XYZ file of C-alpha atoms in Angstrom:
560
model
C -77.808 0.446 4.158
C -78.316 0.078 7.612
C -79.162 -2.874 7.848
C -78.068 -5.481 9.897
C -79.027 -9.124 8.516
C -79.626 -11.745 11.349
C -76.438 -12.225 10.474
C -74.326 -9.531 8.789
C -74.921 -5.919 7.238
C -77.482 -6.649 4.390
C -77.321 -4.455 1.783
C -80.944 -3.440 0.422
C -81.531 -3.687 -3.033
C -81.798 0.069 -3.635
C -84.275 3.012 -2.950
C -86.908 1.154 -5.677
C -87.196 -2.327 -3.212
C -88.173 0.620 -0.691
C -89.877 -0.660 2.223
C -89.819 -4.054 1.935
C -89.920 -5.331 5.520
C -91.095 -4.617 9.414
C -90.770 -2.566 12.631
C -88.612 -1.663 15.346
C -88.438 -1.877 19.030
C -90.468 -0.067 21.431
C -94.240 -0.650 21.567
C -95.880 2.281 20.948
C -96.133 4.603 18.489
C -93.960 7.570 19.296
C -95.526 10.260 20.535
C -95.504 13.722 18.058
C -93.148 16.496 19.937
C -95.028 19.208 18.846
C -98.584 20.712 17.421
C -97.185 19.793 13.734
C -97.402 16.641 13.859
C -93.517 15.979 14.015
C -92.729 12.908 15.289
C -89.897 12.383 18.029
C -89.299 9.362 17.269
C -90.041 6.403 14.210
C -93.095 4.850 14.451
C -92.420 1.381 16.398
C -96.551 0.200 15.405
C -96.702 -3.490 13.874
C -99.154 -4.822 11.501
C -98.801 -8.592 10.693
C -102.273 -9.990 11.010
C -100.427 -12.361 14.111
C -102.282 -16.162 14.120
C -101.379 -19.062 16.214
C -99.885 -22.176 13.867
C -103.028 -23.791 15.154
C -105.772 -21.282 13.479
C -104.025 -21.567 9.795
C -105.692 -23.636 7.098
C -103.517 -26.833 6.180
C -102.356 -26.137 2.641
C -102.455 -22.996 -0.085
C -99.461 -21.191 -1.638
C -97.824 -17.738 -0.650
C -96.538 -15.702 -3.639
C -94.459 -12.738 -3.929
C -92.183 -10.983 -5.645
C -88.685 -11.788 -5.516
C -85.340 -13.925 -6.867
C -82.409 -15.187 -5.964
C -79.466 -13.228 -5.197
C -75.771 -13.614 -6.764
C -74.320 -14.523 -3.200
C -77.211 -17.258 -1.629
C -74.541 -17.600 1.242
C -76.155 -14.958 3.701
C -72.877 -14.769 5.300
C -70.693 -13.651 2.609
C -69.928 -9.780 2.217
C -71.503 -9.589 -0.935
C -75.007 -11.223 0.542
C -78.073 -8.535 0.661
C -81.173 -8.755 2.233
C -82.541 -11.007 -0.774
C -80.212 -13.428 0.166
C -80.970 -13.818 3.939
C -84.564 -13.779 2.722
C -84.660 -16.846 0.503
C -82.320 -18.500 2.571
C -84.204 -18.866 5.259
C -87.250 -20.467 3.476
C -84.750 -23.779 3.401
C -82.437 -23.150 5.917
C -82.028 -23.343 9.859
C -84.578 -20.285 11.679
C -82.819 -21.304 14.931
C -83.065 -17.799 16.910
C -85.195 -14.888 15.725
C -86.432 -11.910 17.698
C -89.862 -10.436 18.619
C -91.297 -7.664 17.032
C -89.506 -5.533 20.337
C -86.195 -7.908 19.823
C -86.431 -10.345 22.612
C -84.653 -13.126 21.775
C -86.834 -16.421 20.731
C -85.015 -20.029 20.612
C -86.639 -22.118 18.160
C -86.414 -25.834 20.411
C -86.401 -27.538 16.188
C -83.068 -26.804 16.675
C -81.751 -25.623 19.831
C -83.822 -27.612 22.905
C -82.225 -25.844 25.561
C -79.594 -22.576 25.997
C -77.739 -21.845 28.966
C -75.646 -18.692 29.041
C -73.228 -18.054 31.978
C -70.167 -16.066 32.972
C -66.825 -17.767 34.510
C -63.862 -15.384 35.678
C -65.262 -12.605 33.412
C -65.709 -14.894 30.346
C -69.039 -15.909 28.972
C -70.130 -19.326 28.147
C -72.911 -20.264 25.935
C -74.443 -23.985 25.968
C -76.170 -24.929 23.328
C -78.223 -28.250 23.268
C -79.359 -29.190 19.649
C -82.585 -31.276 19.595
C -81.583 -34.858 18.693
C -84.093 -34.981 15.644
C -82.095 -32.486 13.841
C -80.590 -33.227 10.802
C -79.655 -31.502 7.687
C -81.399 -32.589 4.237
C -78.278 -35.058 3.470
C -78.529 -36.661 6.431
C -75.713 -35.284 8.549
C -76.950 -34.775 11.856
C -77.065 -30.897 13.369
C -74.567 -30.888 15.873
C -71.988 -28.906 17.492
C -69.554 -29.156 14.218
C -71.831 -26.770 12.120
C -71.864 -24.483 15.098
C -68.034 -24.585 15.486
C -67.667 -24.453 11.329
C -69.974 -21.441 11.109
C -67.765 -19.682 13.986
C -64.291 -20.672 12.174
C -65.700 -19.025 8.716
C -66.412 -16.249 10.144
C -63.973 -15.424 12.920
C -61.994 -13.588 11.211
C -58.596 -15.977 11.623
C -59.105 -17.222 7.841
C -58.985 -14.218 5.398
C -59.486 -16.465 2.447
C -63.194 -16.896 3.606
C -65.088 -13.514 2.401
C -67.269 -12.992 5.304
C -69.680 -10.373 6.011
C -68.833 -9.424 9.191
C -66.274 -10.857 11.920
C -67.581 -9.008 14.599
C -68.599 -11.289 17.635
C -67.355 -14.557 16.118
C -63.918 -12.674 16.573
C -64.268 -12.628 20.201
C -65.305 -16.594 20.906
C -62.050 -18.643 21.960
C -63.355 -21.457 21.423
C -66.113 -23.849 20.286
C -66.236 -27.046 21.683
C -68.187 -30.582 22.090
C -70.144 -30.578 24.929
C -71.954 -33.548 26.980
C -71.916 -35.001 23.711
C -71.843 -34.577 19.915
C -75.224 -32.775 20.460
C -73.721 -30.458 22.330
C -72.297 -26.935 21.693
C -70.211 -25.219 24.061
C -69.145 -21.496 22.845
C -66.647 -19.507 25.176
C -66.276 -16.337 24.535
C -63.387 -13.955 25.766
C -65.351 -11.352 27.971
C -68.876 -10.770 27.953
C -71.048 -10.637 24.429
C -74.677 -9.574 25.369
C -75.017 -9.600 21.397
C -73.965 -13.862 21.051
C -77.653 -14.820 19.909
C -77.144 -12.632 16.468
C -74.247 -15.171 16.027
C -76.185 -17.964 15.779
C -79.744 -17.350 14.175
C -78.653 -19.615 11.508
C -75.411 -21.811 10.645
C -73.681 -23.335 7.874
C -73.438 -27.190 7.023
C -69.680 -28.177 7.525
C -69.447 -28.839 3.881
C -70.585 -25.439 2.987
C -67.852 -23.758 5.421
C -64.581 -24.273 3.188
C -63.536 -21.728 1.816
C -64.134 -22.839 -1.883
C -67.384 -23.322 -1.042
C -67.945 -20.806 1.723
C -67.420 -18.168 -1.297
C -68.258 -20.110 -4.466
C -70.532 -22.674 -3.829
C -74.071 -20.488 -3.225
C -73.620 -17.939 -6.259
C -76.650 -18.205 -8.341
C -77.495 -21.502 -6.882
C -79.324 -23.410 -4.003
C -77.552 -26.775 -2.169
C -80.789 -27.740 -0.516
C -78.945 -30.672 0.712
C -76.884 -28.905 3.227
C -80.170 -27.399 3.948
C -82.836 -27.974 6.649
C -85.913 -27.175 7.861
C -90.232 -27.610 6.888
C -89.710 -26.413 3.459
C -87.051 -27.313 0.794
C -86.215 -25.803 -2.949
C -88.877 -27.409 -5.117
C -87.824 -25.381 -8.145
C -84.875 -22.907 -8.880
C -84.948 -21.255 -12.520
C -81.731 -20.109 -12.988
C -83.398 -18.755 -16.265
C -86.463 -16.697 -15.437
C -85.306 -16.433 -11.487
C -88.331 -18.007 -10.297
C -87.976 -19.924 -6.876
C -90.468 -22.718 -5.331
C -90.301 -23.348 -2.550
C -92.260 -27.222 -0.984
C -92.663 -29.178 1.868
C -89.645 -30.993 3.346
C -90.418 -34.832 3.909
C -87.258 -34.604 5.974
C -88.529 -32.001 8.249
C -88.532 -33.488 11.999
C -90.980 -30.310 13.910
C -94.088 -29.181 12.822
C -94.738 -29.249 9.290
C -94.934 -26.235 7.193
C -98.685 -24.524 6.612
C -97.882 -24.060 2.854
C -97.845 -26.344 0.096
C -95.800 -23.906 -1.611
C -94.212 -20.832 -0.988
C -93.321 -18.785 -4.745
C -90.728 -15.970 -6.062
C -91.781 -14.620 -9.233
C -88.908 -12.325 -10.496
C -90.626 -9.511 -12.088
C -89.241 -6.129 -11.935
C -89.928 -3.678 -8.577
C -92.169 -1.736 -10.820
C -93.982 -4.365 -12.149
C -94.753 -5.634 -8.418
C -97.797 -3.709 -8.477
C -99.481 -4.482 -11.732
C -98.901 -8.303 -10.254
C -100.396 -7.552 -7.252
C -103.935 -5.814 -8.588
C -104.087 -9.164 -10.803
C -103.840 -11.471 -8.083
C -100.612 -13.076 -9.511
C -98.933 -12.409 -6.035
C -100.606 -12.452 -2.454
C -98.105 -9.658 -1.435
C -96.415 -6.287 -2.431
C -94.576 -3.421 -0.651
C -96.700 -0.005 -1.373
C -93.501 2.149 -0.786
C -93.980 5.324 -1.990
C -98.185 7.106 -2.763
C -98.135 6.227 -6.166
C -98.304 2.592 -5.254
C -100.319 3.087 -2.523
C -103.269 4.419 -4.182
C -103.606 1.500 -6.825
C -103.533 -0.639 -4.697
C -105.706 0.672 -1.623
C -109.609 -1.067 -1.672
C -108.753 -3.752 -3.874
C -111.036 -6.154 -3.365
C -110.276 -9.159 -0.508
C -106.786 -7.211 0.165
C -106.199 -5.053 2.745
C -103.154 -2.377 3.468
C -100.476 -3.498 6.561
C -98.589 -0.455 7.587
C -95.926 -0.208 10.949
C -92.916 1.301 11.076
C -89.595 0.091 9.943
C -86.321 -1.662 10.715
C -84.393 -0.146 7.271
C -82.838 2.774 6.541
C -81.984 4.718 3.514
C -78.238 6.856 3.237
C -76.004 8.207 0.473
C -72.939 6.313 0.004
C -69.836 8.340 -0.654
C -67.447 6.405 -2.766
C -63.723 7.986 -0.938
C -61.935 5.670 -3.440
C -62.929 7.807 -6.747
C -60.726 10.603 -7.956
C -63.140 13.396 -7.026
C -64.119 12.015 -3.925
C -60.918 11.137 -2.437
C -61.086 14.645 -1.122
C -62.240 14.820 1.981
C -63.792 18.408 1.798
C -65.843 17.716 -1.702
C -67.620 15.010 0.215
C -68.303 17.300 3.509
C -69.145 20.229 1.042
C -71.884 17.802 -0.605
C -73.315 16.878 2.737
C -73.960 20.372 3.712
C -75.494 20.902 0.879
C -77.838 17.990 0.786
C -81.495 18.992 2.243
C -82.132 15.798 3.832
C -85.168 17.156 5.036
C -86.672 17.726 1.238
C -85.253 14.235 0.137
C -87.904 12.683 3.319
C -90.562 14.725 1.912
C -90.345 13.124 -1.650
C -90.358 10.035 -0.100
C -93.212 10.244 1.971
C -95.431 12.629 -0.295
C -98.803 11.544 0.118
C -98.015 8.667 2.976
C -99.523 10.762 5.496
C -95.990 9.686 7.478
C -93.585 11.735 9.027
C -90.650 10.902 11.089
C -87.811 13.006 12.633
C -84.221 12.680 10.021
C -82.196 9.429 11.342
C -78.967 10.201 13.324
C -76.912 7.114 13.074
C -75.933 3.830 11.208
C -76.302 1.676 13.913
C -79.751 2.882 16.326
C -82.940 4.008 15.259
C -85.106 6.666 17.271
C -87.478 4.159 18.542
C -84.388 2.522 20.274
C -83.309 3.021 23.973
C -79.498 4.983 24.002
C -80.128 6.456 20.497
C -78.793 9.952 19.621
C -79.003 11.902 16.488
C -75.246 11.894 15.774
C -75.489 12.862 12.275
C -77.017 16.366 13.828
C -73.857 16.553 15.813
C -71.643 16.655 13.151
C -73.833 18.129 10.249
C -75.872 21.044 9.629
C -77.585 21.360 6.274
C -75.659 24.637 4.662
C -75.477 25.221 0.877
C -73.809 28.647 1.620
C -71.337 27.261 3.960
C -70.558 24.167 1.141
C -69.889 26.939 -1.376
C -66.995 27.982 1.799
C -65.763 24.535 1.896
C -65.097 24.188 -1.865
C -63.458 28.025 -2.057
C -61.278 26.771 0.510
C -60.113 23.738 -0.828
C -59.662 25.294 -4.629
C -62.615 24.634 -6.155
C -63.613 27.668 -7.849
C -66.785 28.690 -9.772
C -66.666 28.607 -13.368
C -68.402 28.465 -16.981
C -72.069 27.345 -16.639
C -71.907 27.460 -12.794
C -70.033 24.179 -12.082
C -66.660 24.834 -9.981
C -63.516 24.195 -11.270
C -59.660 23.254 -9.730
C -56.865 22.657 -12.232
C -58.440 23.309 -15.554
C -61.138 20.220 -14.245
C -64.440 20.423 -13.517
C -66.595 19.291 -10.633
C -68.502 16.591 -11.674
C -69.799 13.924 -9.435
C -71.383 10.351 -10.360
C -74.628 9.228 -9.178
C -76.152 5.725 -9.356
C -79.517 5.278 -10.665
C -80.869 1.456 -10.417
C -83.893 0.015 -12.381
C -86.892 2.843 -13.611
C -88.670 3.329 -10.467
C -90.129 7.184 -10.527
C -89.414 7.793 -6.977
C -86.091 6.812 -7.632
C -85.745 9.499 -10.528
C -87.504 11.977 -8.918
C -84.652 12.016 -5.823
C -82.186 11.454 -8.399
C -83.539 14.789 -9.715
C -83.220 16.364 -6.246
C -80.338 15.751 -5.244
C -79.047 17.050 -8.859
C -80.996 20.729 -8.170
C -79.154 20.397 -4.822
C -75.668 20.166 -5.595
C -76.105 22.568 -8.944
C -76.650 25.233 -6.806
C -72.801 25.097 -4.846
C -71.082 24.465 -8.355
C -71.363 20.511 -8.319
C -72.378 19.154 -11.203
C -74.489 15.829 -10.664
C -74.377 13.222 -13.783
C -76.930 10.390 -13.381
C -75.672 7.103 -14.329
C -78.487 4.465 -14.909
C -77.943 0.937 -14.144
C -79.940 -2.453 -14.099
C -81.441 -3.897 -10.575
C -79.331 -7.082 -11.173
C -76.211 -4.910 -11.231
C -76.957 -4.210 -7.104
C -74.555 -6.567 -6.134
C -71.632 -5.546 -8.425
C -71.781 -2.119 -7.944
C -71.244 -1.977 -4.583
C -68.753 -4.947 -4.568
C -66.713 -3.025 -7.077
C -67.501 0.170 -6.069
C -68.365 1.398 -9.294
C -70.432 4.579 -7.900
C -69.000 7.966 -6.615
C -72.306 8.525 -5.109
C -75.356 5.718 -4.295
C -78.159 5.575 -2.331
C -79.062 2.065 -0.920
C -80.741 0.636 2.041
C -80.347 -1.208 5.174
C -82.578 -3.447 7.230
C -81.795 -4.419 10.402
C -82.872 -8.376 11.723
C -82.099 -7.998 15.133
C -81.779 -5.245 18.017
C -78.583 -4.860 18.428
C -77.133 -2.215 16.338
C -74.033 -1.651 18.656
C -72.419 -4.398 16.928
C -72.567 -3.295 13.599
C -70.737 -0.086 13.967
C -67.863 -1.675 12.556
C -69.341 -3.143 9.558
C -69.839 0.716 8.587
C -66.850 2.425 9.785
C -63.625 0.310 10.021
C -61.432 0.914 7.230
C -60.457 -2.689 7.117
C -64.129 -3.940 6.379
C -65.131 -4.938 3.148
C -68.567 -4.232 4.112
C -67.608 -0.551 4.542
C -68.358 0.527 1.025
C -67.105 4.149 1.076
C -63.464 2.583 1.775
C -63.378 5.914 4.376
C -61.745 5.171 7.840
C -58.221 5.314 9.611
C -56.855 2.233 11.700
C -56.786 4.778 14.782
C -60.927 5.231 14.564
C -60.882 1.477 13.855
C -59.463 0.938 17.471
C -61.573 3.323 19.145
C -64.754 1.421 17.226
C -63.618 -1.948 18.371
C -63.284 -0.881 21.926
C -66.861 0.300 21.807
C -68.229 -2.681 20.635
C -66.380 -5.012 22.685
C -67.860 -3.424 26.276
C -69.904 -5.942 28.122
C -72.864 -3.450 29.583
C -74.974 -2.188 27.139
C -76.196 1.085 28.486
C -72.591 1.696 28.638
C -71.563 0.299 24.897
C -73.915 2.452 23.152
C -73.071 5.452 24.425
C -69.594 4.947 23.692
C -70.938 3.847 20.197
C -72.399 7.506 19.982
C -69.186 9.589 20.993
C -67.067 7.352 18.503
C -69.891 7.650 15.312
C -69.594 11.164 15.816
C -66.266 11.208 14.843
C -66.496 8.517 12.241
C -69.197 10.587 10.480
C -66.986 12.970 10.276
C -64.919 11.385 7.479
C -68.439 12.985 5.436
C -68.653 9.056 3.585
C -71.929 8.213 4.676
C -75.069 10.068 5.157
C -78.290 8.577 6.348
C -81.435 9.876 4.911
C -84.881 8.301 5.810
C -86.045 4.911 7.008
C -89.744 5.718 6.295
C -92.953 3.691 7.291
C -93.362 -0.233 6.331
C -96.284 -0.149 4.318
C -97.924 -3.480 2.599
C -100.945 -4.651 0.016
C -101.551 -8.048 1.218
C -104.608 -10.611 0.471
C -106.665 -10.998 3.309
C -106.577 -13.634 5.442
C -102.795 -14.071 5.213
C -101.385 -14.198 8.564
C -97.978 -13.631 10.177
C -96.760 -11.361 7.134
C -96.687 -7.628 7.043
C -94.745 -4.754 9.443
C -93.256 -7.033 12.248
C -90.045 -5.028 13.264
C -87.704 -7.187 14.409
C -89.400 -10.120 14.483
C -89.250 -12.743 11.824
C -91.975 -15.100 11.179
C -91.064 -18.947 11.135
C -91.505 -20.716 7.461
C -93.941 -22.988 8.984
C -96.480 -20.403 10.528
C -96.806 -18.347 7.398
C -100.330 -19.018 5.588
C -104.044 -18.447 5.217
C -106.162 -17.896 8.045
C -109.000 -20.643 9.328
């Protein structure tokens, strides 16, 4: 998963969700580096049929696929990307980025930001707009900014947050000129502070009890706010409406209704050709192609803010050992597991190199390069020398037991199988036998919660542009969000230092040198982020590959 929620590391709901969301941060589409048609870097294109709120029709409803997740409470460690999704469709959109991942304050809800530094410490002023108000009536005020910080600071460990990271390093959040009035002081300089704040938490929802409990297959739209509110929430079928919130104090939302229908990832398709949903992620050729000149749709593709990588489970018997895991990485073809993916895309990108930055980002490296060459015969080395040895059938053997590794499978998406496939053909041929283990989508959450995987493949998609501070959501030993469980408290210092330096030319390339050696604990292995490719109905604007940038609630619709 790589990616990084406006708030926290999201995890994606598996390779069959695919690529479900927008672009990255450059501008233009990367050049290719050579006569093949390689690219140097991941397309950075957007596609999103942009419209000013003023030239969309007044009314209409926006259906897609899509449910609630177990955790609602996008801040919680065990929050994906479906949760940060739905939650913003009746929650706070107070920052968000641009499609590049300049910063944009929504004046709904903060009217005016001042950031400055005093002896080396930063200072952040926020000014909430005085019409602001959540759905029960308690104003928006520098409380929910100073209970979102205390939830996720770090101090509390009863609270289960996603990540501490930032919110560890503010000393103190305080009323300002008045109770509309948030001043945030950090200790040292946080270029990062806006990814703190896209959203916040009602003080009622920031108890612990709550903090953990209280969203779990369930909506509170009254600590909620914003132009739309839950009209509906099915706990049986999973369907979600969302309407018009009387209580809304900016412009009003475009929509009279915005719709989940939970239907299986495969089924997206089949819902899309019949016009039951305005909106469906063509991820791999096979969905591209029925869906491609159906008619009044039209196909959105830009590049993409998610990657895909293997999870390594270091917490199960046969990969506790260091040198099983490193001898599997050498012997995965990363390069073969892209070309599955993109068969018949007409897509290519160079492999991804780190967690943390993609290609199309200023200060990226290909760390994983660094560390990793793909080697089958030097994996068959690495298993002699830690005591595997071949055996019956092919599959190596240490103490009378063989080596057999778990893998994963969610849902019955073919793409899904077919890599499932590959990577079995992969590790057969260095004596490791691969046994797939199939699984429901609503299981995502569990599984990596509990761990119950040696070996899963899952997604990340980042919501803003600065991957820097994620680095120890993925690394740190200590993190719950670090789902291999690999790590050592001494490369947990060195990752903390990174991310705490102020300049950030300077923080990510001390992010590279200490990813190197945090790759090398062979727990994680990125694999492909791929292009964002959409069916959508024509005439809807604001939706489609935007990058970084997240469109507000209220400017989503049809076209004049």
């Amino acid at each position: 998963m790589r990616a990084r929620l406006a708030l926290p590391v999201a995890l994606l709901a598996a390779i069959s969700v695919a690529a479900t969301a927008c672009q990255s941060s450059s501008g233009k589409d990367a050049a290719p580096a050579d006569g093949q048609g390689e690219r140097k870097a991941a397309s950075s294109v957007v596609d999103y049929n942009p419209q000013p709120y003023d030239n969309i029709k007044d009314g209409g409803t926006y259906t897609t696929v899509g449910t609630f997740d177990e955790q609602g409470n996008p801040f919680n460690v065990n929050a994906t990307l479906t949760a940060s999704r739905v939650w913003s469709w009746y929650n706070a959109d107070a920052i968000t980025y641009s499609p590049t991942g300049e910063v944009q304050y929504n004046p709904d809800y903060y009217s005016d930001v001042k950031v400055s530094v005093e002896g080396g410490n930063q200072k952040v002023t926020l000014t909430i707009n005085p019409k602001a108000a959540f759905n029960d009536g308690t104003p928006i005020d520098w409380t929910a900014i100073q209970a979102t910080w205390k939830a996720n600071n770090g101090s509390d460990k009863a609270f289960a947050a996603s990540s501490t990271d930032g919110y560890d390093r503010i000393t103190s959040v305080e009323k300002g000129a008045d109770a509309k009035q948030a001043v945030i002081t950090f200790k040292g300089v946080n270029a990062a502070w806006s990814s703190l704040f896209t959203t916040f938490l009602h003080p009622k929802a920031a108890t612990v009890d709550n903090f953990n409990k209280a969203y779990v297959k369930t909506a509170h739209p009254e600590w909620g706010a914003g132009p739309y509110t839950v009209g509906s929430w099915d706990a049986h079928s999973g369907n979600i409406t969302f309407v018009r919130n009387p209580k809304w104090w900016g412009k009003k939302g475009k929509l009279d209704k915005r719709v989940y229908v939970n239907l299986e990832s495969t089924a997206a398709v089949n819902a899309f050709k019949n016009g039951q949903v305005d909106y469906t992620s063509a991820s791999d050729a096979e969905n591209l192609k029925q869906i491609k000149g159906l008619k009044g749709t039209e196909i959105r593709s830009g590049g993409s803010p998610f990657e895909y990588a293997l999870y390594f489970n270091t917490k199960s018997s046969v990969l506790a050992d260091i040198n099983v895991r490193k001898a599997i990485q050498q012997a995965v073809d990363r390069t073969q597991i892209a070309k599955i993916q993109f068969q018949g895309l007409d897509y290519k990108e160079p492999l991804p190199g780190s967690a943390v930055l993609y290609s199309f980002q200023k200060g990226y490296q290909d760390n994983v390069s660094t560390v990793l060459k793909y080697a089958p015969q030097e994996a068959g080395k690495t298993l002699d020398a830690a005591g595997w040895k071949p055996g019956d059938g092919g599959v190596r053997v240490k103490n009378g037991k063989k080596l057999e590794v778990g893998y994963t499978l969610l849902g019955d998406d073919p793409l899904a199988k077919a890599t499932a496939g590959a990577f079995a053909a992969m590790l057969k041929q260095v004596g490791v036998q691969l046994t797939i283990k199939k699984a429901d989508d609503s299981d995502f959450s569990k599984i990596l919660s509990e761990r119950r995987f040696d070996l899963f493949l899952s997604g990340n998609r980042s919501m803003d542009p600065f991957g820097a501070r994620y680095l120890c959501d993925f690394y740190c030993s200590d993190r719950d969000s670090n789902i291999t469980g690999a790590g050592t408290a001494e490369l947990d210092k060195e990752i903390r230092a990174a991310t705490q330096i102020a300049d950030l030319d300077q923080q990510v390339a001390a992010v590279n040198k200490v990813e190197q050696k945090a790759l090398q604990q062979y727990a994680f292995l990125p694999l492909y982020s791929g292009p964002s490719t959409y069916g959508v109905k024509k005439g809807l604007a604001n939706i489609g590959a935007t990058i970084f940038y997240s469109p507000l609630p209220e400017t989503v619709g049809w076209q004049k």
